[in-house]
Amino acid sequence: MDIVNALTRLCETPAVSGFERQGATVAAELLSSCCDSVEIDAFGNIVGMRRCGKENAKTVLLDAHLDQIGFVVTEVLDGGFLRFAESGGVDPRMLLGCEVTVLADEPLYGVIACMPPHLMKAGEQDKAVQIHEMLIDTGLIEAKTRVKTGTPVVFAERVCQLSKCSVTGKCLDDRAGIIAIAQAMEKLGGEQLSVDVAVLISVQEETTSLGAGIGTYRIRPDFAIAVDVGHAKTPDAPSDKTFEYGGGIMVGMGPNLDTRLTRALIKTAKAEGIAYQQEVMEGHTGTNAWAMQIAAYGTAQGLLSIPLRYMHTPIESICLSDLDSVSDLLYHFLRNFDGEVRL
């Protein structure tokens, strides 16, 4: 799999939380060659299955979320201006001057209007503008005939390679996780496994995590591993809440994560020489792992994260070696897993 090309294609397909259908089609195509069956369910989740053919085999579920943060048009004003609300957690401080795509029937380019400093009153430059006060400028006098209330909006940035080992762009949270899972499934190829593997590309993580909860309830796995992103170190970030960029997988450890499964993942990483970092979590993980763990009768839950810089911005960045480490760990764990975890 060409990781950069796959990431680029997936990230450039819009899937704002609650509006994921277009992205679901592309994600389903990615899984079609490495799963026995792939379908998009009524809720919008993509579910892929790879059966091992053994009677009473345990099921391992791999999850990554498809949806991205974005916006929804709340009002169309005269002069081509749009008011909007956020969909998912967006930091208003970095929005002014951003380029966006308005996903009307015919997508439109727009910019989030920014007041020139010359026109500001004394003290206004130091104040954060709230999202409900911002405007998207489409430059179209006829915008009222082109854009409807409720139209989703995404950042316009594309995936770019910062260096040979780094990429940056919108919605690497969590398209990077999807690619890591797809690459692991591709590596498994025709190998004989001892467990069934289910892949859940879930919707609405950025708003409710309902996709993961519903998907896990439907599949009823014995074990589940959520693949997401975590905070990578930058010079201005707190060192106790961030992890090394290029330092390998972040393996979650916490009260809603199964200790035996976590130890099995770490044991595999050590045996295969795969770089990893331990992320100790005191409570709610802030990922789909929580919704998956409590679905149905409960699931033995694990969490793997890819270190990511600038989360929930249009310039999210990952180190490609970290993505590869996640896919390598999933591959080696699944090919050797007999369906039992031991202390």
CSV table of C-alpha atoms in Angstrom, one decimal:
chain,number,residue,atom,x,y,z
A,1,MET,CA,0.0,0.0,0.0
A,2,ASP,CA,1.3,3.5,-0.9
A,3,ILE,CA,0.6,5.1,2.4
A,4,VAL,CA,0.9,8.8,1.3
A,5,ASN,CA,-1.4,8.3,-1.7
A,6,ALA,CA,-3.9,6.3,0.4
A,7,LEU,CA,-3.9,9.0,3.1
A,8,THR,CA,-4.2,11.8,0.5
A,9,ARG,CA,-7.2,10.2,-1.1
A,10,LEU,CA,-9.0,9.4,2.2
A,11,CYS,CA,-8.3,12.8,3.7
A,12,GLU,CA,-9.5,14.7,0.7
A,13,THR,CA,-12.8,12.9,0.8
A,14,PRO,CA,-15.1,14.9,3.1
A,15,ALA,CA,-16.8,13.2,6.1
A,16,VAL,CA,-17.8,15.8,8.7
A,17,SER,CA,-19.3,14.2,11.8
A,18,GLY,CA,-22.9,13.4,10.8
A,19,PHE,CA,-22.2,13.7,7.1
A,20,GLU,CA,-19.9,10.7,6.5
A,21,ARG,CA,-21.5,9.0,3.5
A,22,GLN,CA,-19.0,10.2,0.9
A,23,GLY,CA,-16.0,9.2,3.0
A,24,ALA,CA,-17.6,5.8,3.8
A,25,THR,CA,-17.6,4.8,0.2
A,26,VAL,CA,-13.8,5.4,-0.1
A,27,ALA,CA,-13.1,3.7,3.2
A,28,ALA,CA,-15.1,0.7,2.1
A,29,GLU,CA,-13.1,0.4,-1.1
A,30,LEU,CA,-9.9,0.4,1.0
A,31,LEU,CA,-11.1,-2.6,2.9
A,32,SER,CA,-12.7,-4.5,0.0
A,33,SER,CA,-9.5,-6.4,-1.0
A,34,CYS,CA,-8.5,-7.5,2.5
A,35,CYS,CA,-11.9,-8.6,4.0
A,36,ASP,CA,-14.3,-11.4,3.1
A,37,SER,CA,-17.2,-8.9,3.3
A,38,VAL,CA,-17.6,-5.2,3.6
A,39,GLU,CA,-20.8,-3.2,4.1
A,40,ILE,CA,-22.0,0.2,5.1
A,41,ASP,CA,-24.7,-0.2,7.8
A,42,ALA,CA,-27.8,1.9,8.4
A,43,PHE,CA,-26.0,4.2,10.8
A,44,GLY,CA,-23.2,4.9,8.3
A,45,ASN,CA,-20.5,2.7,9.8
A,46,ILE,CA,-18.3,0.6,7.5
A,47,VAL,CA,-18.1,-3.0,8.8
A,48,GLY,CA,-15.5,-5.5,7.3
A,49,MET,CA,-15.2,-9.2,8.3
A,50,ARG,CA,-12.3,-11.6,7.8
A,51,ARG,CA,-13.3,-15.1,8.9
A,52,CYS,CA,-10.7,-17.7,10.0
A,53,GLY,CA,-13.0,-20.6,9.3
A,54,LYS,CA,-12.6,-22.2,12.7
A,55,GLU,CA,-15.7,-23.2,14.8
A,56,ASN,CA,-16.4,-21.0,17.8
A,57,ALA,CA,-13.5,-18.7,17.0
A,58,LYS,CA,-13.1,-15.6,19.1
A,59,THR,CA,-13.6,-12.2,17.4
A,60,VAL,CA,-11.1,-9.3,17.5
A,61,LEU,CA,-12.5,-5.9,16.5
A,62,LEU,CA,-10.3,-3.2,15.1
A,63,ASP,CA,-11.8,0.3,15.1
A,64,ALA,CA,-10.8,3.7,13.7
A,65,HIS,CA,-13.2,6.6,13.2
A,66,LEU,CA,-14.0,8.2,9.8
A,67,ASP,CA,-15.5,11.5,10.8
A,68,GLN,CA,-13.6,14.8,10.9
A,69,ILE,CA,-14.2,18.1,12.6
A,70,GLY,CA,-15.9,20.7,10.5
A,71,PHE,CA,-18.8,23.1,10.4
A,72,VAL,CA,-22.4,23.4,9.4
A,73,VAL,CA,-24.0,26.5,7.7
A,74,THR,CA,-26.6,28.1,10.0
A,75,GLU,CA,-27.5,31.1,7.9
A,76,VAL,CA,-26.9,32.5,4.4
A,77,LEU,CA,-26.6,36.3,4.4
A,78,ASP,CA,-26.6,38.9,1.6
A,79,GLY,CA,-23.3,39.4,-0.2
A,80,GLY,CA,-22.2,35.8,-0.2
A,81,PHE,CA,-21.5,35.5,3.6
A,82,LEU,CA,-22.4,32.4,5.7
A,83,ARG,CA,-22.8,32.0,9.4
A,84,PHE,CA,-21.8,28.7,10.8
A,85,ALA,CA,-21.5,26.4,13.8
A,86,GLU,CA,-18.9,23.8,14.7
A,87,SER,CA,-19.3,20.1,14.3
A,88,GLY,CA,-16.8,18.5,16.7
A,89,GLY,CA,-14.2,20.4,18.9
A,90,VAL,CA,-12.8,23.3,17.0
A,91,ASP,CA,-10.5,26.0,18.5
A,92,PRO,CA,-11.8,29.4,17.3
A,93,ARG,CA,-8.4,31.0,17.8
A,94,MET,CA,-7.0,29.5,14.6
A,95,LEU,CA,-10.0,29.9,12.3
A,96,LEU,CA,-9.8,33.6,11.1
A,97,GLY,CA,-8.3,33.6,7.7
A,98,CYS,CA,-8.7,29.8,7.1
A,99,GLU,CA,-9.6,28.4,3.7
A,100,VAL,CA,-12.7,26.2,3.6
A,101,THR,CA,-14.8,24.2,1.2
A,102,VAL,CA,-18.5,24.6,1.4
A,103,LEU,CA,-20.0,21.2,0.5
A,104,ALA,CA,-23.0,22.5,-1.5
A,105,ASP,CA,-24.3,20.5,-4.5
A,106,GLU,CA,-21.4,22.1,-6.3
A,107,PRO,CA,-18.6,22.6,-3.7
A,108,LEU,CA,-17.6,26.2,-3.2
A,109,TYR,CA,-14.4,27.7,-2.0
A,110,GLY,CA,-14.6,30.2,0.9
A,111,VAL,CA,-12.5,32.0,3.5
A,112,ILE,CA,-13.3,32.7,7.1
A,113,ALA,CA,-13.5,36.5,7.2
A,114,CYS,CA,-10.8,38.3,9.2
A,115,MET,CA,-11.2,41.9,10.2
A,116,PRO,CA,-8.1,44.0,9.2
A,117,PRO,CA,-6.2,45.4,12.2
A,118,HIS,CA,-6.7,48.9,10.7
A,119,LEU,CA,-10.4,48.7,11.4
A,120,MET,CA,-10.3,47.3,14.9
A,121,LYS,CA,-11.0,49.3,18.0
A,122,ALA,CA,-8.5,49.6,20.7
A,123,GLY,CA,-8.1,46.3,22.6
A,124,GLU,CA,-10.0,44.2,20.1
A,125,GLN,CA,-6.8,42.6,18.7
A,126,ASP,CA,-6.3,40.7,22.0
A,127,LYS,CA,-9.8,39.3,22.1
A,128,ALA,CA,-10.8,35.9,20.7
A,129,VAL,CA,-13.7,36.0,18.2
A,130,GLN,CA,-16.4,33.4,19.0
A,131,ILE,CA,-17.4,31.0,16.2
A,132,HIS,CA,-21.0,32.2,16.2
A,133,GLU,CA,-19.7,35.7,15.4
A,134,MET,CA,-17.6,34.6,12.4
A,135,LEU,CA,-18.5,34.6,8.7
A,136,ILE,CA,-17.4,32.6,5.7
A,137,ASP,CA,-17.0,34.7,2.7
A,138,THR,CA,-17.8,32.9,-0.5
A,139,GLY,CA,-17.5,35.9,-2.7
A,140,LEU,CA,-20.8,34.9,-4.4
A,141,ILE,CA,-23.6,37.4,-4.6
A,142,GLU,CA,-25.9,34.5,-5.6
A,143,ALA,CA,-24.9,32.4,-2.5
A,144,LYS,CA,-28.5,32.2,-1.4
A,145,THR,CA,-29.3,30.2,-4.4
A,146,ARG,CA,-26.3,27.9,-4.1
A,147,VAL,CA,-26.0,27.2,-0.4
A,148,LYS,CA,-28.7,25.8,2.0
A,149,THR,CA,-28.8,26.0,5.8
A,150,GLY,CA,-27.4,22.7,7.1
A,151,THR,CA,-24.7,22.4,4.5
A,152,PRO,CA,-21.4,20.9,5.9
A,153,VAL,CA,-18.1,22.8,5.6
A,154,VAL,CA,-14.6,21.4,5.8
A,155,PHE,CA,-11.1,22.9,5.9
A,156,ALA,CA,-9.7,23.2,2.4
A,157,GLU,CA,-6.1,22.1,3.2
A,158,ARG,CA,-4.7,19.1,1.4
A,159,VAL,CA,-2.3,16.4,2.6
A,160,CYS,CA,1.3,17.5,2.0
A,161,GLN,CA,4.6,15.8,2.7
A,162,LEU,CA,6.7,18.0,5.1
A,163,SER,CA,9.6,15.7,4.7
A,164,LYS,CA,10.4,12.1,3.7
A,165,CYS,CA,9.0,10.9,7.0
A,166,SER,CA,6.3,13.4,7.9
A,167,VAL,CA,2.9,14.4,6.4
A,168,THR,CA,0.6,17.2,7.3
A,169,GLY,CA,-3.0,18.1,6.5
A,170,LYS,CA,-6.6,18.0,7.7
A,171,CYS,CA,-8.3,15.1,9.4
A,172,LEU,CA,-5.3,12.8,9.9
A,173,ASP,CA,-7.4,12.4,13.1
A,174,ASP,CA,-8.4,9.6,12.4
A,175,ARG,CA,-7.8,8.8,8.8
A,176,ALA,CA,-4.3,7.8,9.8
A,177,GLY,CA,-5.8,5.1,12.1
A,178,ILE,CA,-7.9,3.8,9.2
A,179,ILE,CA,-4.9,3.5,7.0
A,180,ALA,CA,-2.9,1.7,9.8
A,181,ILE,CA,-5.7,-0.9,10.1
A,182,ALA,CA,-6.1,-1.3,6.3
A,183,GLN,CA,-2.3,-1.8,6.0
A,184,ALA,CA,-2.3,-4.4,8.7
A,185,MET,CA,-5.2,-6.3,7.1
A,186,GLU,CA,-3.4,-6.1,3.7
A,187,LYS,CA,-0.2,-7.6,5.3
A,188,LEU,CA,-2.2,-10.5,6.7
A,189,GLY,CA,-3.1,-11.5,3.2
A,190,GLY,CA,-4.0,-15.2,3.0
A,191,GLU,CA,-2.4,-16.1,6.3
A,192,GLN,CA,-4.3,-18.6,8.5
A,193,LEU,CA,-5.5,-17.0,11.7
A,194,SER,CA,-7.0,-18.5,14.8
A,195,VAL,CA,-9.5,-15.6,15.3
A,196,ASP,CA,-12.1,-13.8,13.2
A,197,VAL,CA,-11.2,-10.2,12.6
A,198,ALA,CA,-13.8,-7.5,12.3
A,199,VAL,CA,-13.0,-4.0,11.1
A,200,LEU,CA,-15.2,-1.1,12.2
A,201,ILE,CA,-14.7,2.3,10.5
A,202,SER,CA,-17.0,4.2,12.8
A,203,VAL,CA,-18.9,7.5,12.4
A,204,GLN,CA,-19.6,10.4,14.8
A,205,GLU,CA,-16.7,10.0,17.1
A,206,GLU,CA,-16.0,13.7,17.2
A,207,THR,CA,-19.5,14.4,18.5
A,208,THR,CA,-21.0,11.4,20.3
A,209,SER,CA,-19.1,8.1,19.7
A,210,LEU,CA,-22.4,6.5,18.8
A,211,GLY,CA,-21.0,4.9,15.7
A,212,ALA,CA,-18.5,2.9,17.7
A,213,GLY,CA,-21.0,1.9,20.4
A,214,ILE,CA,-23.6,0.8,17.9
A,215,GLY,CA,-21.1,-1.1,15.7
A,216,THR,CA,-19.6,-2.9,18.7
A,217,TYR,CA,-23.0,-3.8,20.0
A,218,ARG,CA,-23.8,-5.3,16.6
A,219,ILE,CA,-20.5,-7.3,16.2
A,220,ARG,CA,-20.3,-8.4,19.9
A,221,PRO,CA,-16.5,-9.0,19.8
A,222,ASP,CA,-14.5,-10.8,22.5
A,223,PHE,CA,-11.7,-8.3,22.1
A,224,ALA,CA,-11.5,-4.8,20.7
A,225,ILE,CA,-8.7,-2.4,19.8
A,226,ALA,CA,-9.4,1.2,19.1
A,227,VAL,CA,-6.8,2.9,16.9
A,228,ASP,CA,-6.7,6.7,17.2
A,229,VAL,CA,-4.3,9.6,17.5
A,230,GLY,CA,-2.7,11.2,20.6
A,231,HIS,CA,-0.8,14.4,21.3
A,232,ALA,CA,2.8,14.5,20.1
A,233,LYS,CA,5.5,16.7,21.6
A,234,THR,CA,6.2,20.2,20.4
A,235,PRO,CA,8.4,22.8,22.0
A,236,ASP,CA,5.4,24.7,23.4
A,237,ALA,CA,3.4,21.7,24.6
A,238,PRO,CA,3.4,20.3,28.2
A,239,SER,CA,5.9,17.4,28.3
A,240,ASP,CA,3.8,15.4,30.7
A,241,LYS,CA,0.8,15.2,28.4
A,242,THR,CA,2.6,14.6,25.1
A,243,PHE,CA,4.6,11.8,23.5
A,244,GLU,CA,7.6,11.5,21.1
A,245,TYR,CA,6.9,12.3,17.5
A,246,GLY,CA,8.5,9.4,15.7
A,247,GLY,CA,8.8,7.5,19.0
A,248,GLY,CA,6.5,4.7,18.1
A,249,ILE,CA,3.0,3.7,19.1
A,250,MET,CA,1.3,5.1,22.1
A,251,VAL,CA,-0.1,2.0,24.0
A,252,GLY,CA,-2.9,3.1,26.3
A,253,MET,CA,-3.1,1.9,29.9
A,254,GLY,CA,-6.0,2.8,32.1
A,255,PRO,CA,-9.1,1.8,34.1
A,256,ASN,CA,-11.3,1.2,31.1
A,257,LEU,CA,-8.6,-0.7,29.1
A,258,ASP,CA,-8.1,-4.5,29.7
A,259,THR,CA,-4.8,-5.1,31.4
A,260,ARG,CA,-4.3,-8.6,29.9
A,261,LEU,CA,-4.9,-7.4,26.3
A,262,THR,CA,-2.7,-4.3,26.9
A,263,ARG,CA,0.1,-6.5,28.2
A,264,ALA,CA,-0.3,-8.9,25.2
A,265,LEU,CA,0.1,-6.0,22.8
A,266,ILE,CA,3.2,-4.7,24.6
A,267,LYS,CA,4.6,-8.3,24.6
A,268,THR,CA,4.2,-8.5,20.9
A,269,ALA,CA,5.8,-5.1,20.4
A,270,LYS,CA,8.8,-6.2,22.4
A,271,ALA,CA,9.1,-9.5,20.6
A,272,GLU,CA,9.0,-7.9,17.2
A,273,GLY,CA,11.2,-4.9,18.0
A,274,ILE,CA,8.4,-2.4,17.4
A,275,ALA,CA,8.8,1.0,19.0
A,276,TYR,CA,6.2,1.9,21.5
A,277,GLN,CA,5.4,4.4,24.3
A,278,GLN,CA,3.2,3.8,27.3
A,279,GLU,CA,0.3,6.3,27.7
A,280,VAL,CA,-1.1,6.1,31.2
A,281,MET,CA,-4.7,7.3,31.4
A,282,GLU,CA,-6.4,8.1,34.7
A,283,GLY,CA,-9.9,7.9,33.5
A,284,HIS,CA,-12.0,8.4,30.3
A,285,THR,CA,-9.7,8.0,27.3
A,286,GLY,CA,-11.5,10.6,25.1
A,287,THR,CA,-11.7,8.0,22.3
A,288,ASN,CA,-14.0,5.3,21.0
A,289,ALA,CA,-12.4,2.9,23.5
A,290,TRP,CA,-14.9,4.0,26.1
A,291,ALA,CA,-18.0,3.5,24.0
A,292,MET,CA,-16.7,0.1,22.8
A,293,GLN,CA,-15.8,-1.2,26.2
A,294,ILE,CA,-19.3,-0.8,27.6
A,295,ALA,CA,-21.3,-1.9,24.6
A,296,ALA,CA,-23.5,-5.0,25.0
A,297,TYR,CA,-22.1,-7.1,27.8
A,298,GLY,CA,-18.7,-5.4,27.8
A,299,THR,CA,-15.6,-5.9,25.7
A,300,ALA,CA,-11.9,-6.5,26.6
A,301,GLN,CA,-10.6,-3.2,25.3
A,302,GLY,CA,-7.2,-2.0,24.0
A,303,LEU,CA,-6.1,1.4,22.7
A,304,LEU,CA,-3.3,2.2,20.3
A,305,SER,CA,-2.6,5.8,19.3
A,306,ILE,CA,-0.4,7.5,16.6
A,307,PRO,CA,1.4,10.6,18.0
A,308,LEU,CA,0.0,13.6,16.2
A,309,ARG,CA,0.9,17.3,16.2
A,310,TYR,CA,-1.7,20.1,16.1
A,311,MET,CA,-4.8,18.0,16.8
A,312,HIS,CA,-8.1,19.5,15.5
A,313,THR,CA,-6.5,21.9,13.1
A,314,PRO,CA,-6.1,21.9,9.3
A,315,ILE,CA,-2.3,21.2,9.7
A,316,GLU,CA,-2.4,18.0,11.7
A,317,SER,CA,1.0,16.2,11.3
A,318,ILE,CA,2.2,12.6,11.8
A,319,CYS,CA,5.4,10.7,11.4
A,320,LEU,CA,4.9,7.9,8.9
A,321,SER,CA,7.1,5.5,10.9
A,322,ASP,CA,4.6,5.8,13.8
A,323,LEU,CA,1.7,4.8,11.5
A,324,ASP,CA,3.8,1.9,10.2
A,325,SER,CA,4.5,0.8,13.8
A,326,VAL,CA,0.8,0.5,14.5
A,327,SER,CA,0.1,-1.5,11.4
A,328,ASP,CA,3.1,-3.8,12.2
A,329,LEU,CA,1.9,-4.4,15.8
A,330,LEU,CA,-1.6,-5.2,14.6
A,331,TYR,CA,-0.3,-7.6,12.0
A,332,HIS,CA,2.0,-9.5,14.3
A,333,PHE,CA,-0.5,-9.6,17.1
A,334,LEU,CA,-3.3,-11.0,15.0
A,335,ARG,CA,-1.3,-13.6,13.1
A,336,ASN,CA,0.0,-15.0,16.5
A,337,PHE,CA,-3.2,-14.5,18.6
A,338,ASP,CA,-4.9,-17.7,19.7
A,339,GLY,CA,-7.9,-16.0,21.2
A,340,GLU,CA,-6.7,-16.1,24.8
A,341,VAL,CA,-5.0,-13.4,26.8
A,342,ARG,CA,-3.0,-14.3,29.9
A,343,LEU,CA,-1.5,-12.4,32.8
